[in-house]
Short mmCIF file of C-alpha atoms and ligand atoms in Angstrom, two decimals:
data_model
loop_
_atom_site.label_atom_id
_atom_site.label_comp_id
_atom_site.label_asym_id
_atom_site.label_seq_id
_atom_site.Cartn_x
_atom_site.Cartn_y
_atom_site.Cartn_z
CA MET A 1 156.66 92.34 67.52
CA ALA A 2 153.73 89.96 67.47
CA SER A 3 156.19 87.10 67.68
CA ALA A 4 158.21 88.56 70.58
CA ALA A 5 159.77 86.11 73.00
CA TRP A 6 158.06 84.76 76.10
CA ALA A 7 160.27 86.94 78.32
CA GLY A 8 158.37 90.16 77.69
CA MET A 9 154.95 88.59 77.86
CA GLY A 10 152.38 89.64 80.41
CA GLN A 11 154.57 92.19 82.15
CA PRO A 12 157.20 94.81 81.31
CA SER A 13 160.78 93.59 81.01
CA PRO A 14 164.06 95.50 81.51
CA GLY A 15 165.31 97.32 78.42
CA GLU A 16 162.08 96.66 76.55
CA MET A 17 161.65 98.91 73.50
CA GLY A 18 158.33 97.90 71.97
CA MET A 19 155.09 96.87 73.57
CA GLN A 20 154.46 93.83 75.76
CA ALA A 21 154.07 90.73 73.59
CA ALA A 22 150.61 90.13 72.17
CA ALA A 23 148.53 87.29 73.62
CA SER A 24 145.16 87.96 71.99
CA PRO A 25 143.91 88.63 68.45
CA VAL A 26 143.18 92.30 69.27
CA ALA A 27 146.67 92.85 70.71
CA GLU A 28 148.19 91.27 67.59
CA GLU A 29 146.25 93.66 65.38
CA ILE A 30 147.27 96.61 67.59
CA HIS A 31 150.92 95.63 67.12
CA LYS A 32 150.54 95.31 63.33
CA PHE A 33 148.91 98.74 63.20
CA TYR A 34 151.61 100.21 65.45
CA ASP A 35 154.30 98.81 63.16
CA LEU A 36 152.57 100.19 60.05
CA VAL A 37 152.19 103.69 61.51
CA ASN A 38 155.80 103.62 62.72
CA ILE A 39 157.03 102.79 59.20
CA ILE A 40 155.02 105.72 57.79
CA ILE A 41 156.29 108.10 60.50
CA VAL A 42 159.93 107.13 59.98
CA ALA A 43 159.61 107.36 56.17
CA ILE A 44 158.12 110.88 56.40
CA ALA A 45 160.75 112.05 58.89
CA VAL A 46 163.59 110.71 56.71
CA PHE A 47 162.07 112.23 53.55
CA VAL A 48 161.69 115.69 55.15
CA LEU A 49 165.22 115.49 56.60
CA LEU A 50 166.73 114.61 53.20
CA LEU A 51 164.70 117.37 51.53
CA MET A 52 165.99 119.95 54.04
CA LEU A 53 169.59 118.78 53.66
CA TYR A 54 169.24 119.02 49.87
CA VAL A 55 167.78 122.55 50.06
CA MET A 56 170.56 123.67 52.42
CA TYR A 57 173.20 122.29 50.05
CA ARG A 58 171.69 123.12 46.66
CA PHE A 59 170.08 126.53 47.37
CA ASN A 60 172.47 128.23 49.77
CA GLU A 61 173.87 131.67 48.92
CA HIS A 62 177.08 130.30 47.34
CA ALA A 63 175.53 127.55 45.23
CA ASN A 64 172.52 129.63 44.12
CA PRO A 65 173.37 133.40 44.23
CA THR A 66 170.30 134.51 42.21
CA PRO A 67 167.17 132.87 43.69
CA SER A 68 164.10 132.03 41.65
CA ARG A 69 161.19 134.53 41.96
CA SER A 70 158.41 132.05 41.19
CA THR A 71 155.55 131.94 43.76
CA HIS A 72 153.19 129.25 42.45
CA ASN A 73 153.48 125.75 41.09
CA THR A 74 150.10 124.14 40.53
CA VAL A 75 151.39 120.58 40.13
CA LEU A 76 153.47 120.79 43.30
CA GLU A 77 150.63 122.36 45.33
CA VAL A 78 148.15 119.67 44.28
CA ALA A 79 150.73 116.99 45.03
CA TRP A 80 151.53 118.20 48.54
CA THR A 81 147.81 118.37 49.32
CA VAL A 82 146.78 115.05 47.78
CA ILE A 83 149.71 112.90 48.99
CA PRO A 84 149.14 113.66 52.71
CA ILE A 85 145.42 112.94 52.23
CA LEU A 86 146.29 109.56 50.73
CA ILE A 87 148.66 108.85 53.64
CA LEU A 88 145.89 109.70 56.13
CA VAL A 89 143.44 107.45 54.29
CA ALA A 90 146.04 104.65 54.31
CA ILE A 91 146.23 105.06 58.11
CA ALA A 92 142.48 105.50 58.62
CA ILE A 93 141.41 102.27 56.92
CA PRO A 94 143.36 99.84 59.18
CA SER A 95 142.65 102.14 62.15
CA PHE A 96 138.87 101.87 61.74
CA ARG A 97 139.19 98.15 61.07
CA LEU A 98 141.04 97.75 64.39
CA LEU A 99 138.50 99.93 66.23
CA HIS A 100 135.73 97.76 64.82
CA LEU A 101 137.48 94.59 66.00
CA GLN A 102 137.91 96.03 69.52
CA TYR A 103 134.21 96.85 69.75
CA SER A 104 132.90 93.78 67.89
CA TYR A 105 132.19 91.73 71.07
CA PRO A 106 132.05 88.16 69.77
CA LYS A 107 129.78 85.76 71.67
CA ALA A 108 131.26 85.47 75.16
CA ASP A 109 132.26 82.11 76.63
CA ILE A 110 133.02 83.67 80.02
CA THR A 111 131.77 86.92 81.51
CA LEU A 112 134.02 88.66 83.99
CA LYS A 113 132.98 91.63 86.08
CA ALA A 114 135.71 93.98 87.28
CA THR A 115 134.86 96.63 89.85
CA GLY A 116 137.36 99.33 90.80
CA HIS A 117 137.44 100.26 94.48
CA GLN A 118 139.64 102.68 96.45
CA TRP A 119 142.20 101.04 96.05
CA TYR A 120 141.80 97.47 94.91
CA TRP A 121 139.85 95.49 92.35
CA GLU A 122 136.97 93.13 92.81
CA HIS A 123 136.53 90.41 90.20
CA GLY A 124 133.40 88.37 89.76
CA TYR A 125 132.00 85.72 87.48
CA PRO A 126 128.29 86.66 87.32
CA GLU A 127 127.30 83.48 85.47
CA LEU A 128 129.14 81.25 87.95
CA GLY A 129 127.95 83.20 90.98
CA PHE A 130 131.18 84.00 92.80
CA SER A 131 133.54 86.93 93.19
CA PHE A 132 136.68 87.90 95.11
CA GLU A 133 138.90 90.86 95.83
CA THR A 134 142.27 91.35 94.17
CA ARG A 135 144.88 93.23 96.12
CA MET A 136 148.56 93.87 95.55
CA LEU A 137 150.96 91.59 97.45
CA ASP A 138 153.38 93.13 99.93
CA ASP A 139 157.09 92.29 99.78
CA ALA A 140 156.90 89.57 102.46
CA SER A 141 154.15 87.67 100.65
CA ARG A 142 156.00 88.06 97.37
CA GLU A 143 159.16 86.60 98.80
CA GLU A 144 157.18 83.64 100.10
CA LEU A 145 155.95 82.91 96.57
CA ILE A 146 159.36 83.44 95.02
CA ALA A 147 160.79 80.93 97.51
CA GLN A 148 158.28 78.44 96.10
CA ASN A 149 159.51 79.16 92.55
CA ILE A 150 156.40 81.15 91.66
CA PRO A 151 157.27 84.50 90.03
CA ALA A 152 155.79 87.48 91.88
CA PRO A 153 156.89 90.77 90.30
CA ARG A 154 156.95 93.88 92.48
CA ASN A 155 153.92 96.22 92.21
CA LEU A 156 152.22 93.66 89.94
CA ALA A 157 151.76 90.39 91.86
CA VAL A 158 148.29 90.03 93.42
CA ASP A 159 146.79 87.83 96.11
CA ASN A 160 143.92 86.48 94.00
CA ASP A 161 144.59 85.94 90.31
CA VAL A 162 141.72 86.22 87.88
CA ILE A 163 141.54 82.81 86.16
CA VAL A 164 140.41 82.43 82.56
CA PRO A 165 140.60 79.47 80.15
CA ILE A 166 142.80 79.63 77.04
CA ASN A 167 141.26 80.32 73.61
CA LYS A 168 137.91 81.36 75.04
CA VAL A 169 136.24 84.71 74.51
CA VAL A 170 136.14 86.64 77.79
CA ASN A 171 133.77 89.58 77.99
CA VAL A 172 134.76 92.00 80.75
CA LEU A 173 132.12 94.24 82.32
CA VAL A 174 133.97 97.08 83.99
CA THR A 175 132.62 99.47 86.59
CA ALA A 176 133.64 101.27 89.78
CA ALA A 177 132.18 101.44 93.27
CA PRO A 178 129.21 103.87 93.30
CA ASP A 179 130.80 105.99 96.03
CA GLY A 180 134.23 105.85 94.37
CA VAL A 181 136.25 107.39 91.58
CA ILE A 182 137.16 106.51 87.99
CA HIS A 183 139.72 103.71 87.52
CA ASN A 184 140.82 101.88 84.40
CA TRP A 185 141.02 98.13 83.82
CA THR A 186 143.71 96.99 81.43
CA ILE A 187 145.89 94.06 80.38
CA PRO A 188 148.34 95.36 77.74
CA SER A 189 149.10 91.89 76.32
CA PHE A 190 145.39 91.40 75.59
CA GLY A 191 144.96 94.85 74.02
CA SER A 192 142.22 95.56 76.57
CA LYS A 193 141.91 98.94 78.26
CA VAL A 194 138.71 100.58 79.42
CA ASP A 195 137.67 103.12 82.07
CA ALA A 196 135.87 101.91 85.19
CA VAL A 197 133.25 104.59 85.85
CA PRO A 198 131.01 104.70 88.96
CA GLY A 199 127.40 104.02 88.06
CA ARG A 200 128.19 102.91 84.53
CA VAL A 201 129.24 99.65 82.90
CA THR A 202 131.88 99.74 80.20
CA THR A 203 133.07 96.65 78.36
CA THR A 204 136.12 95.14 76.75
CA TRP A 205 136.82 91.64 75.49
CA PHE A 206 139.82 89.43 74.91
CA LYS A 207 140.56 85.91 73.74
CA PRO A 208 143.82 84.79 75.37
CA THR A 209 145.95 82.66 73.05
CA VAL A 210 148.84 81.93 75.43
CA GLU A 211 148.85 80.28 78.86
CA GLY A 212 150.55 82.19 81.64
CA MET A 213 150.29 85.24 83.86
CA PHE A 214 149.32 88.62 82.48
CA TYR A 215 149.51 91.84 84.45
CA GLY A 216 148.01 95.28 84.11
CA GLN A 217 147.77 98.32 86.35
CA CYS A 218 144.97 100.77 87.03
CA SER A 219 145.44 103.29 84.22
CA GLU A 220 143.29 106.20 85.30
CA LEU A 221 144.74 108.51 87.97
CA CYS A 222 142.40 107.62 90.82
CA GLY A 223 144.03 108.78 94.04
CA LYS A 224 146.68 108.01 96.60
CA ASP A 225 147.07 104.28 95.90
CA HIS A 226 146.58 104.49 92.14
CA ALA A 227 149.98 102.88 91.56
CA PHE A 228 149.19 99.97 93.87
CA MET A 229 146.11 98.36 92.39
CA PRO A 230 147.44 95.92 89.80
CA ILE A 231 145.36 93.41 87.87
CA GLY A 232 146.60 89.83 87.41
CA VAL A 233 144.98 87.46 84.93
CA ARG A 234 146.17 83.88 84.73
CA VAL A 235 145.36 81.98 81.55
CA VAL A 236 145.04 78.24 82.18
CA SER A 237 143.86 75.14 80.32
CA GLU A 238 140.14 74.55 80.01
CA ALA A 239 140.35 71.56 82.38
CA THR A 240 142.15 73.58 85.08
CA PHE A 241 139.61 76.37 84.74
CA ALA A 242 136.73 73.89 85.14
CA THR A 243 138.23 72.34 88.30
CA TRP A 244 138.98 75.76 89.77
CA SER A 245 135.57 77.29 89.00
CA ASP A 246 133.73 74.19 90.31
CA THR A 247 135.68 74.45 93.57
CA MET A 248 134.93 78.17 93.85
CA LYS A 249 131.24 77.53 93.17
CA ALA A 250 131.15 74.81 95.86
CA ALA A 251 132.87 77.17 98.33
CA THR A 252 130.30 79.89 97.60
CA ALA A 253 127.45 77.40 98.03
CA ALA A 254 128.87 76.27 101.39
CA GLY A 255 129.13 79.91 102.47
CA ASN A 256 125.51 80.60 101.47
CA GLU A 257 124.31 77.50 103.28
CA ALA A 258 126.19 78.61 106.39
CA THR A 259 124.42 82.00 106.47
CA SER A 260 120.99 80.37 106.36
CA GLU A 261 121.91 77.58 108.81
CA PRO A 262 120.24 78.07 112.23
CA ASP A 263 122.23 75.35 113.98
CA LYS A 264 125.48 76.75 115.35
CA GLU A 265 127.51 73.55 115.07
CA LYS A 266 126.35 72.86 111.50
CA ARG A 267 127.06 76.47 110.55
CA ARG A 268 130.59 76.15 111.82
CA GLU A 269 131.00 72.96 109.82
CA LYS A 270 129.80 74.67 106.62
CA LEU A 271 132.16 77.56 107.18
CA ARG A 272 135.03 75.12 107.69
CA LEU A 273 134.07 73.40 104.42
CA LYS A 274 134.03 76.79 102.67
CA LYS A 275 137.49 77.58 104.02
CA ASP A 276 138.84 74.19 102.90
CA LEU A 277 137.37 74.61 99.42
CA LEU A 278 138.88 78.10 99.07
CA GLU A 279 142.24 76.62 100.10
CA LYS A 280 141.77 73.89 97.50
CA ALA A 281 141.03 76.51 94.82
CA LYS A 282 144.22 78.34 95.83
CA GLY A 283 146.11 75.06 95.51
CA ILE A 284 144.82 74.56 91.96
CA ILE A 285 146.11 78.02 91.02
CA ARG A 286 149.43 77.38 92.75
CA GLU A 287 149.82 74.12 90.83
CA ALA A 288 149.08 75.93 87.55
CA ALA A 289 151.50 78.73 88.49
CA LEU A 290 154.29 76.24 89.14
CA ARG A 291 153.63 74.43 85.87
CA GLN A 292 153.63 77.70 83.94
CA SER A 293 156.78 79.05 85.52
CA GLY A 294 158.56 75.86 84.42
CA ALA A 295 159.56 75.34 88.05
CA HIS A 296 157.33 72.34 88.58
CA ARG A 297 160.03 69.86 87.66
CA ILE A 298 162.63 71.63 89.82
CA ALA A 299 160.31 71.60 92.85
CA LYS A 300 159.55 67.93 92.32
CA ALA A 301 163.21 67.06 91.95
CA ASP A 302 163.97 68.95 95.19
CA ALA A 303 161.28 67.00 97.01
CA ALA A 304 162.63 63.67 95.70
CA GLN A 305 166.12 64.33 97.01
CU1 CU B 1 142.48 103.12 90.22
#
């Protein structure tokens, strides 16, 4: 499952049986553990089924007219107590190892802050000093993107993707608006899932190992628009992340300068600069999205014709 094809990565796919493909070390370990436990479950179920079939065949009234009267068998009783204990220990050891990995928090390269609101997410980069809101796209906006060869899945596509660089440790601080309710921030392909609780900060971490778009949905029943507050994380190259975050930082700086600018004309100029920089940042993401969807060449070829 850890080596599942690109198709099922970052979002659910039709007819999918297992979990969404793993794109982080924690998700890979989750899948290995899931596979191990599944093997144990299936083996036990098959063993019990065979045992029952054997008993029905071997000890029915015709095959065994005079039943045994014995009530105790020490060896058997010890065995059926000890063997399940050993099975549980065999599950517990990798389970605790996985739990430890999930809560190990390696040194973060990027800190992301996710705040759940009613009913959208706000994502910030505290160290870089900017943040933005993430809302679900409506059908019209989705169709616009699809026309540009950028995939925009229903109920998942968002207006502002969270951008993170590949192979870097991202520490996510998760909380919810103080006057709000409990949400849950998750990206299944990263093996990250944690409650967003008002007035409290919870954390999760991931280290994305694949470039592309990864979706999650609020996973704590939070109210009327619970189903419509998806999370979209786009994993890009380090260089793309640097250009994007520098542009976002410059836009934030222009915005801050505008608020403290007494001169009306200069303020307007700063705000225009901020708007242009935000557009530029959007363009960087769009470029990355096209490259990742493999549609870049097609779009270019269309333009050349
Ligand atoms: Cu929610």
